[in-house]
Structures are given as C-alpha cells and as structure tokens.
Coordinates of C-alpha atoms in Angstrom, one line a residue:
M28 CA 19.1 78.5 115.7
G29 CA 15.9 77.2 117.3
N30 CA 15.4 76.7 120.9
G31 CA 15.9 73.2 122.5
Q32 CA 14.7 71.7 125.6
Y33 CA 17.0 70.9 128.6
R34 CA 16.3 68.8 131.6
Y35 CA 17.8 70.2 134.8
R36 CA 18.3 69.5 138.5
G37 CA 19.4 72.0 141.0
I38 CA 18.9 73.8 144.4
S39 CA 16.4 76.5 144.6
L40 CA 16.9 79.9 146.2
E41 CA 15.1 78.5 149.3
G42 CA 17.6 75.6 149.5
L43 CA 15.2 72.9 148.2
P44 CA 16.0 70.4 145.4
V45 CA 14.2 71.2 142.2
K46 CA 14.0 69.6 138.7
G47 CA 12.2 70.3 135.4
I48 CA 12.6 71.2 131.8
I49 CA 13.5 74.6 130.3
E50 CA 13.7 75.9 126.8
A51 CA 16.8 77.7 125.6
A52 CA 19.0 78.2 122.5
D53 CA 21.9 76.3 124.2
E54 CA 23.1 75.0 127.6
Y55 CA 24.7 78.4 128.5
E56 CA 21.4 80.3 128.0
A57 CA 19.6 77.5 129.9
V58 CA 21.9 77.9 132.9
A59 CA 21.6 81.8 132.7
K60 CA 17.8 81.5 132.9
L61 CA 17.9 79.0 135.7
R62 CA 20.1 81.4 137.8
Q63 CA 17.0 83.5 138.3
T64 CA 15.3 80.6 140.2
C65 CA 18.1 78.3 141.3
R66 CA 21.0 78.9 143.6
I67 CA 22.9 76.0 142.1
V68 CA 22.4 74.0 138.9
T69 CA 23.7 70.5 139.6
K70 CA 22.8 68.8 136.3
I71 CA 21.6 69.9 132.9
T72 CA 21.1 67.6 129.8
P73 CA 19.4 68.1 126.5
V74 CA 16.1 66.4 126.0
R75 CA 16.2 64.1 122.9
K76 CA 13.4 64.5 120.5
L77 CA 11.8 61.6 118.6
S78 CA 13.5 62.6 115.4
A79 CA 16.9 62.7 117.1
I80 CA 16.3 59.3 118.6
L81 CA 15.3 57.8 115.2
S82 CA 18.4 59.3 113.6
M83 CA 20.8 57.8 116.2
E84 CA 23.5 55.5 114.9
I85 CA 22.7 51.9 115.8
G86 CA 25.3 49.1 115.9
S87 CA 28.9 48.6 116.5
R88 CA 31.1 51.7 116.9
R89 CA 33.8 50.1 114.8
A90 CA 33.5 49.6 111.0
G91 CA 33.3 46.0 109.8
F92 CA 35.8 44.3 107.5
Q93 CA 33.6 44.5 104.5
E94 CA 32.9 48.2 105.0
L95 CA 36.6 49.0 105.5
S96 CA 37.5 47.0 102.3
M97 CA 34.9 48.9 100.2
L98 CA 36.0 52.3 101.7
A99 CA 39.7 51.6 100.9
S100 CA 38.8 50.4 97.4
R101 CA 36.9 53.6 96.7
F102 CA 39.7 55.8 98.0
S103 CA 42.2 54.0 95.9
S104 CA 40.2 54.2 92.7
I105 CA 39.3 57.8 93.0
L106 CA 42.8 59.0 94.0
R107 CA 44.3 57.2 91.0
S108 CA 42.1 59.2 88.8
G109 CA 43.9 62.4 89.9
I110 CA 41.1 63.9 91.9
P111 CA 42.3 66.0 94.9
L112 CA 42.1 64.5 98.4
V113 CA 39.4 66.9 99.7
K114 CA 37.2 66.3 96.7
C115 CA 37.8 62.5 97.0
V116 CA 36.6 62.5 100.6
E117 CA 33.5 64.5 99.6
L118 CA 32.7 62.2 96.7
I119 CA 33.0 59.0 98.8
G120 CA 30.9 60.6 101.5
R121 CA 28.1 61.2 99.0
Q122 CA 28.3 57.6 97.6
T123 CA 28.2 55.7 100.9
E124 CA 24.8 54.7 102.2
N125 CA 25.9 54.1 105.8
R126 CA 24.7 57.0 107.9
K127 CA 27.6 56.8 110.3
M128 CA 30.3 56.6 107.7
K129 CA 28.7 59.5 105.8
R130 CA 28.8 61.6 109.0
I131 CA 32.5 60.6 109.6
L132 CA 33.6 61.5 106.0
K133 CA 31.7 64.8 106.2
E134 CA 33.6 65.8 109.3
A135 CA 36.9 64.4 107.9
R136 CA 36.5 66.6 104.8
I137 CA 36.3 69.7 106.9
H138 CA 39.5 68.7 108.8
V139 CA 41.3 67.9 105.5
S140 CA 40.3 71.2 104.0
A141 CA 41.8 72.9 107.1
G142 CA 45.2 71.2 106.4
W143 CA 44.9 68.1 108.5
S144 CA 46.2 64.8 107.2
L145 CA 43.6 62.2 106.1
G146 CA 44.6 59.7 108.9
D147 CA 44.3 62.4 111.6
S148 CA 41.1 63.7 110.1
L149 CA 39.4 60.3 110.2
Q150 CA 40.6 59.7 113.7
K151 CA 39.4 63.1 114.9
A152 CA 36.0 62.6 113.2
D153 CA 35.4 59.3 115.2
P154 CA 38.3 57.9 117.3
E155 CA 36.7 54.5 117.6
A156 CA 35.4 53.9 114.1
F157 CA 38.6 52.8 112.4
P158 CA 41.1 50.2 113.7
G159 CA 44.7 51.3 114.4
M160 CA 46.0 49.4 111.4
F161 CA 43.8 51.3 109.0
L162 CA 44.8 54.7 110.4
E163 CA 48.5 53.9 110.6
T164 CA 48.6 52.6 107.1
V165 CA 46.9 55.8 105.8
R166 CA 49.4 57.9 107.7
A167 CA 52.3 55.9 106.3
G168 CA 50.9 56.2 102.8
E169 CA 50.6 60.0 103.1
A170 CA 54.1 60.3 104.6
S171 CA 55.7 58.2 101.8
G172 CA 53.5 59.6 99.0
T173 CA 52.0 56.2 98.2
L174 CA 48.5 56.8 99.5
E175 CA 46.8 55.0 96.6
Q176 CA 49.0 51.9 97.2
A177 CA 48.3 52.0 100.9
F178 CA 44.5 51.9 100.2
D179 CA 45.1 49.1 97.7
N180 CA 46.8 47.1 100.5
L181 CA 44.0 47.9 102.9
A182 CA 41.3 46.9 100.5
S183 CA 43.0 43.5 99.9
Y184 CA 43.7 42.9 103.5
Y185 CA 40.2 43.6 104.8
E186 CA 38.6 41.7 101.9
R187 CA 40.7 38.7 103.0
Q188 CA 39.8 39.2 106.7
D189 CA 36.1 39.4 105.8
E190 CA 36.3 36.2 103.7
I191 CA 38.0 34.4 106.7
R192 CA 35.3 35.6 109.1
R193 CA 32.5 34.4 106.8
K194 CA 34.1 31.0 106.4
I195 CA 34.5 30.6 110.2
S196 CA 30.9 31.7 110.7
A197 CA 29.5 29.3 108.0
A198 CA 31.6 26.4 109.3
M199 CA 30.4 26.8 112.9
T200 CA 26.7 27.6 112.3
Y201 CA 25.4 24.1 111.8
P202 CA 27.4 22.3 114.6
S203 CA 26.5 25.0 117.0
F204 CA 22.8 24.8 116.2
V205 CA 22.8 21.0 116.5
L206 CA 24.6 21.0 119.8
A207 CA 22.3 23.7 121.3
A208 CA 19.2 21.8 120.1
A209 CA 20.6 18.5 121.6
V210 CA 21.3 20.1 125.0
L211 CA 17.8 21.7 125.1
V212 CA 16.0 18.4 124.2
V213 CA 18.0 16.4 126.7
M214 CA 17.2 18.8 129.5
I215 CA 13.5 18.7 128.7
V216 CA 13.5 14.9 128.6
M217 CA 15.4 14.7 131.9
V218 CA 13.3 17.3 133.7
K219 CA 9.8 16.7 132.3
V220 CA 9.5 13.3 130.5
I221 CA 11.4 10.9 132.6
P222 CA 9.8 12.0 136.0
A223 CA 6.4 11.4 134.4
L224 CA 7.4 7.8 133.5
T225 CA 9.2 7.1 136.8
S226 CA 5.8 6.7 138.6
V227 CA 4.8 4.1 136.0
F228 CA 8.1 2.2 136.3
S229 CA 7.8 2.1 140.1
E230 CA 4.6 0.1 139.8
L231 CA 6.3 -2.7 138.0
D232 CA 7.0 -5.8 140.0
G233 CA 10.0 -6.8 138.0
E234 CA 13.6 -5.5 138.3
L235 CA 14.2 -2.5 136.1
P236 CA 17.0 -2.7 133.5
L237 CA 20.4 -1.1 134.4
S238 CA 20.0 1.5 131.6
T239 CA 16.6 2.5 133.0
K240 CA 18.1 2.9 136.5
I241 CA 20.9 5.0 135.2
L242 CA 18.4 7.2 133.2
I243 CA 16.2 7.7 136.3
G244 CA 19.3 8.5 138.4
I245 CA 20.4 11.1 135.9
S246 CA 16.9 12.6 135.8
D247 CA 16.7 12.7 139.6
F248 CA 20.1 14.5 139.6
F249 CA 18.9 17.1 137.1
R250 CA 15.7 17.7 139.1
G251 CA 17.4 17.9 142.4
Y252 CA 20.6 19.8 141.5
L253 CA 19.8 21.6 138.3
L254 CA 19.5 25.0 140.1
H255 CA 22.6 24.3 142.1
G256 CA 24.5 23.3 139.0
I257 CA 23.5 26.5 137.2
I258 CA 24.6 28.6 140.2
A259 CA 27.9 26.8 140.4
A260 CA 28.5 27.2 136.7
L261 CA 27.7 30.9 136.8
A262 CA 30.0 31.3 139.8
A263 CA 32.8 29.5 137.9
V264 CA 32.2 31.7 134.9
V265 CA 32.3 34.9 136.9
L266 CA 35.5 33.8 138.8
S267 CA 37.1 32.8 135.5
L268 CA 36.3 36.2 133.9
C269 CA 37.7 38.0 136.9
Y270 CA 40.9 36.0 136.6
V271 CA 41.1 36.5 132.9
R272 CA 41.0 40.3 133.4
T273 CA 44.3 40.1 135.3
E274 CA 47.5 40.3 133.3
K275 CA 48.6 36.8 134.3
G276 CA 45.2 35.3 133.7
R277 CA 44.8 37.0 130.3
V278 CA 48.2 35.7 129.1
L279 CA 47.4 32.2 130.4
W280 CA 43.9 32.1 128.8
N281 CA 45.3 33.2 125.4
R282 CA 48.0 30.6 125.6
M283 CA 45.5 27.9 126.4
K284 CA 43.4 29.0 123.3
L285 CA 46.4 28.3 121.1
K286 CA 47.1 25.0 122.8
S287 CA 43.5 23.6 122.8
P288 CA 43.2 20.2 121.0
V289 CA 40.7 21.0 118.3
F290 CA 40.6 24.8 117.7
G291 CA 44.2 25.6 118.9
K292 CA 45.9 24.8 115.6
I293 CA 43.3 26.8 113.6
R294 CA 43.7 29.8 115.9
M295 CA 47.5 29.6 115.6
L296 CA 47.4 29.4 111.8
R297 CA 44.9 32.3 111.6
A298 CA 47.0 34.4 114.0
C299 CA 50.2 33.7 112.0
G300 CA 48.5 34.6 108.7
Q301 CA 47.2 37.8 110.2
F302 CA 50.7 38.7 111.5
A303 CA 52.3 38.0 108.1
H304 CA 49.7 39.9 106.0
T305 CA 49.6 42.9 108.4
M306 CA 53.4 43.1 108.5
S307 CA 53.6 42.9 104.7
A308 CA 50.9 45.6 104.3
M309 CA 52.6 47.9 106.8
L310 CA 56.1 47.5 105.2
S311 CA 54.7 48.1 101.7
S312 CA 53.1 51.3 103.0
G313 CA 56.5 52.7 103.9
M314 CA 56.6 52.0 107.6
T315 CA 59.9 51.1 109.4
L316 CA 60.2 47.6 110.8
P317 CA 59.6 48.6 114.5
Q318 CA 56.6 50.7 113.5
A319 CA 55.1 47.8 111.4
L320 CA 55.6 45.5 114.4
N321 CA 53.8 47.9 116.8
V322 CA 50.8 48.3 114.4
T323 CA 50.7 44.5 113.9
A324 CA 50.6 44.0 117.6
R325 CA 47.5 46.1 117.9
T326 CA 45.7 44.1 115.2
L327 CA 46.4 40.6 116.7
E328 CA 43.4 39.1 118.5
N329 CA 45.5 36.8 120.7
Y330 CA 46.8 38.9 123.6
M331 CA 49.8 36.6 124.2
L332 CA 51.0 36.9 120.6
A333 CA 50.3 40.7 120.6
K334 CA 52.4 41.1 123.8
E335 CA 55.3 39.0 122.2
T336 CA 55.1 41.2 119.1
V337 CA 55.5 44.4 121.2
R338 CA 58.5 42.8 122.9
I339 CA 60.0 41.9 119.4
S340 CA 59.5 45.5 118.3
R341 CA 61.4 46.8 121.4
R342 CA 64.3 44.5 120.7
V343 CA 64.4 45.6 117.0
W344 CA 64.5 49.3 118.2
E345 CA 67.5 48.3 120.4
G346 CA 69.3 47.0 117.3
W347 CA 68.6 43.3 117.3
S348 CA 67.7 41.6 114.0
L349 CA 64.1 40.6 113.4
G350 CA 65.2 36.9 113.1
D351 CA 67.1 36.8 116.4
S352 CA 64.2 38.7 118.1
M353 CA 61.6 36.3 116.9
R354 CA 63.7 33.2 117.8
D355 CA 63.5 34.3 121.4
A356 CA 59.8 35.0 121.2
D357 CA 57.2 32.6 122.7
G358 CA 54.2 31.3 120.8
F359 CA 55.2 31.8 117.1
P360 CA 55.9 28.6 115.0
D361 CA 59.4 28.0 113.8
V362 CA 58.5 28.3 110.1
L363 CA 57.4 31.9 110.6
K364 CA 60.5 32.7 112.6
E365 CA 62.8 31.3 109.8
V366 CA 60.9 33.1 107.1
C367 CA 61.3 36.4 108.9
A368 CA 65.0 35.8 109.4
L369 CA 65.5 34.8 105.7
G370 CA 63.4 37.7 104.4
E371 CA 65.4 40.2 106.5
E372 CA 68.7 38.9 105.3
S373 CA 67.7 38.8 101.7
G374 CA 65.9 42.1 101.6
E375 CA 62.7 40.4 100.5
L376 CA 60.9 40.5 103.8
E377 CA 57.7 42.1 102.5
K378 CA 57.3 39.6 99.7
M379 CA 58.1 36.6 101.8
L380 CA 55.7 37.6 104.5
G381 CA 52.9 37.9 102.0
N382 CA 53.7 34.4 100.6
I383 CA 53.9 32.8 104.1
G384 CA 50.7 34.6 105.0
D385 CA 48.9 33.0 102.0
Y386 CA 50.4 29.6 103.1
F387 CA 49.0 30.0 106.7
D388 CA 45.6 31.0 105.3
K389 CA 45.4 28.0 103.1
Q390 CA 46.5 25.7 105.9
A391 CA 43.9 27.2 108.3
D392 CA 41.2 26.7 105.7
Y393 CA 42.2 23.1 105.2
A394 CA 42.4 22.5 109.0
Q395 CA 39.0 24.1 109.4
K396 CA 37.3 22.0 106.6
K397 CA 38.9 18.9 108.1
M398 CA 37.6 19.8 111.6
T399 CA 34.1 20.5 110.2
A400 CA 34.1 17.3 108.2
R401 CA 34.9 15.3 111.4
L402 CA 32.8 17.3 113.8
E403 CA 29.4 16.9 112.0
P404 CA 29.5 13.1 111.9
A405 CA 30.8 13.0 115.5
L406 CA 27.9 15.1 116.7
L407 CA 25.4 13.1 114.7
T408 CA 26.9 9.8 116.1
A409 CA 26.8 11.1 119.7
L410 CA 23.2 12.3 119.2
A411 CA 22.2 8.9 117.8
V412 CA 23.9 7.0 120.7
L413 CA 22.2 9.3 123.3
T414 CA 18.8 9.0 121.6
G415 CA 19.1 5.3 121.4
F416 CA 20.1 5.0 125.0
I417 CA 17.1 7.1 126.1
V418 CA 14.6 5.2 123.9
I419 CA 15.9 1.8 125.0
S420 CA 15.9 2.8 128.6
I421 CA 12.2 3.9 128.3
Y422 CA 10.8 1.1 126.2
M423 CA 12.4 -1.9 127.9
P424 CA 10.4 -1.5 131.1
L425 CA 7.3 -0.9 129.1
F426 CA 7.8 -4.2 127.2
T427 CA 8.3 -5.9 130.5
M428 CA 5.1 -4.4 131.9
Y429 CA 3.1 -5.6 128.8
G430 CA 4.5 -9.1 129.3
L431 CA 3.2 -9.1 132.9
L432 CA -0.3 -8.2 131.8

C-alpha cells in the first residue's frame, strides 16, 4: 500500500499550536510519527488528490425512480434464469454504467458471499441509496422465497412512479416558465421604464388618465418599497419554514396542501394511488398487513397521510380490521376506505388495491390535463390584460402630448 498525505493540527512539545501535512501509510502511522514532534494531535484528515476528487460521486445520494426500475428489472430477469444470487449481483454490477451503483453492488456482493441477505447487503453498502420500500420488499421476497416476483413488483411500481414524475414535470414546465418571465418583465417595466417616462408625463399640462396615474403609483411603490417587500417576504418565508418544522406546523401544512383549490385534488389522487399501489406491492411480496402499512407510511410524501397510515398500522396490530381502522382515519377519501374494507372481507385486498390504484392514477392524469388546459389560457389572458393595461397607460398621455403640440 502506497503512502498517503494527511493534514494535521496539534500542540507541539513546547505547547504551541502547529499544523501541516505528513506522509504515512494510514492515519495510525501518521499519528505515530506526529507523536515525535507533537504532544497532542487535535485533528488529522486525509488530503484528497485530484484523481480522488474527480472520481467522487456527484448527485443525489438516493437512486432515482428510473434507476430503481431498471435495477429491479435486471434482478428479476437474471434470477429467473436460475443464476445464483451472488453471481446475479456480480453480473448486474458489471452491466450498470452508474459509478455509484457499481460501487454499491460490488460491496453488496461481498456481503452476500459472506451470508448476508440481499436486502441487508444493499443497505449496508449504502444506507441512503435505496428507499425503505425497496429494501423491505426485497427482504419480504427473500423471506417468502418469491424474490423474483418481488423485483417484478418493484420494477412495475418504480416505472409507474417515474412516468408520473415525468408527466408532472412536463405539465408544469411551460406555465412556470411563462409566469417567471412575466414577473421578471413586469418588475423591469415598473422599476426602469415607467420612472423614465414619468418625467415626460409630468411636463404635460393636461390631466393624466386614471390608468396612467395607477401605473405611476404602482411604479413608485415598487421603487420605494421593493427592498422592504423582499425583506418582508424573506422574513415570512423563514418564519413559515420554522413553523413547518414543528410537528403541529408540519401536519397543518400537509393538510393545507391536500385542501388547496387547484393542486389539492391532484395531490390527494396521487397520494391515494401511491398508497394503493405500495400496499398491493407489499402484500404480494408476502408482508403481513401491519408490515405493509408501516412500509407504505414511509413512502408517502404527504406527512399527514403518512402519520395516519402509521396510526392505522398500530390499530391493525391491536386487532382492529383494516376497514374500521381506515374509517376513523383522517384525510383518506371514502372510496379508498370502502375498497380496503371490501378487499379485506373478500380476501381480495391485494387485487382490489391494485385496481383502485390504477383508478386514482387515471383520475390524477385527467385532473392534471384538465388543470393544464385551463391554466395555460388563463395565464395568456392575464398576460394579455396586463400588457394591454401597461401599453394603454403609457400611450394615452403620449397621444395627448402630441395633440397639444
């Protein structure tokens, strides 16, 4: 093993603070060498070389939906061919082009070879790379002997989640761009253009039109109070974030997101679809109902619904039926509660949850398309009205000035 460089801080034999860089095979050898010149070593860290910096993993620590779907699909296909699990992990590690995933699978293969389960091996290789649902599904598949089916369910689930994410991103890109551009243009007009024309308008002998007076007043407000407004807005955002970090504030904020006029219905449909699909996938992997509820709670994005799902799981553990537990829960729609109750009574809970999940996804897609179809014309109309008001307010005094010449 070659020597590495270590940056250190310490107290010299004379009692003075010292710092520097030392070469050693490892940290223990570096500390041993420093004992000759330092009474105390307060800090020692390895010096990163350029090659190490260039090879660092960049990006989110958690794998994305598309990557998880592809990984699960590969595991399912290779395991069905009869290849042993250790060899399967090795083959997928070779196939993947993602440097981080290649490193995780390489470490996971070592743990699997040592007798660890695949779920525990993946978590040990990188505790933050995989969501709880992925790991719990793998563990349930291993325990029930249906690992291939578990990976099939994961591949379908994360493929669906990736598709939903893409649809939401595509639907919101254009309206967001138009709105941001409109705000930027209006601020430039109010802060730069209108003040330049105000001096011209003040020289007119006639009475300015009402729209022009309103425009000048708005411009004066922007110029005089823009900084104050930004500071007040930032203060409000900081206070809101602090409140949302509290338990009560977090619950209230997530409840408001589900009750908001435009996006609340879509968020509720998406959350219910996620709940149903996750529950169906967990149950098909061999999990008990309380275990499936606990894993589902960790996957839900809405904190209020996740908290209610944990409460439902506790009641099911205590012996309550799923239907009765959900009827007392807050936030979930009645149709989902009734489907859970009927599915539990008929023994078709897994199938019915999958069907109702598809229903919620279709309703969410329809509501999203409907919202987008209405949002774009509304934005364009609002921009047209705003632009027309600004143009009329500017040109009417100019026409009056030309008439006086």
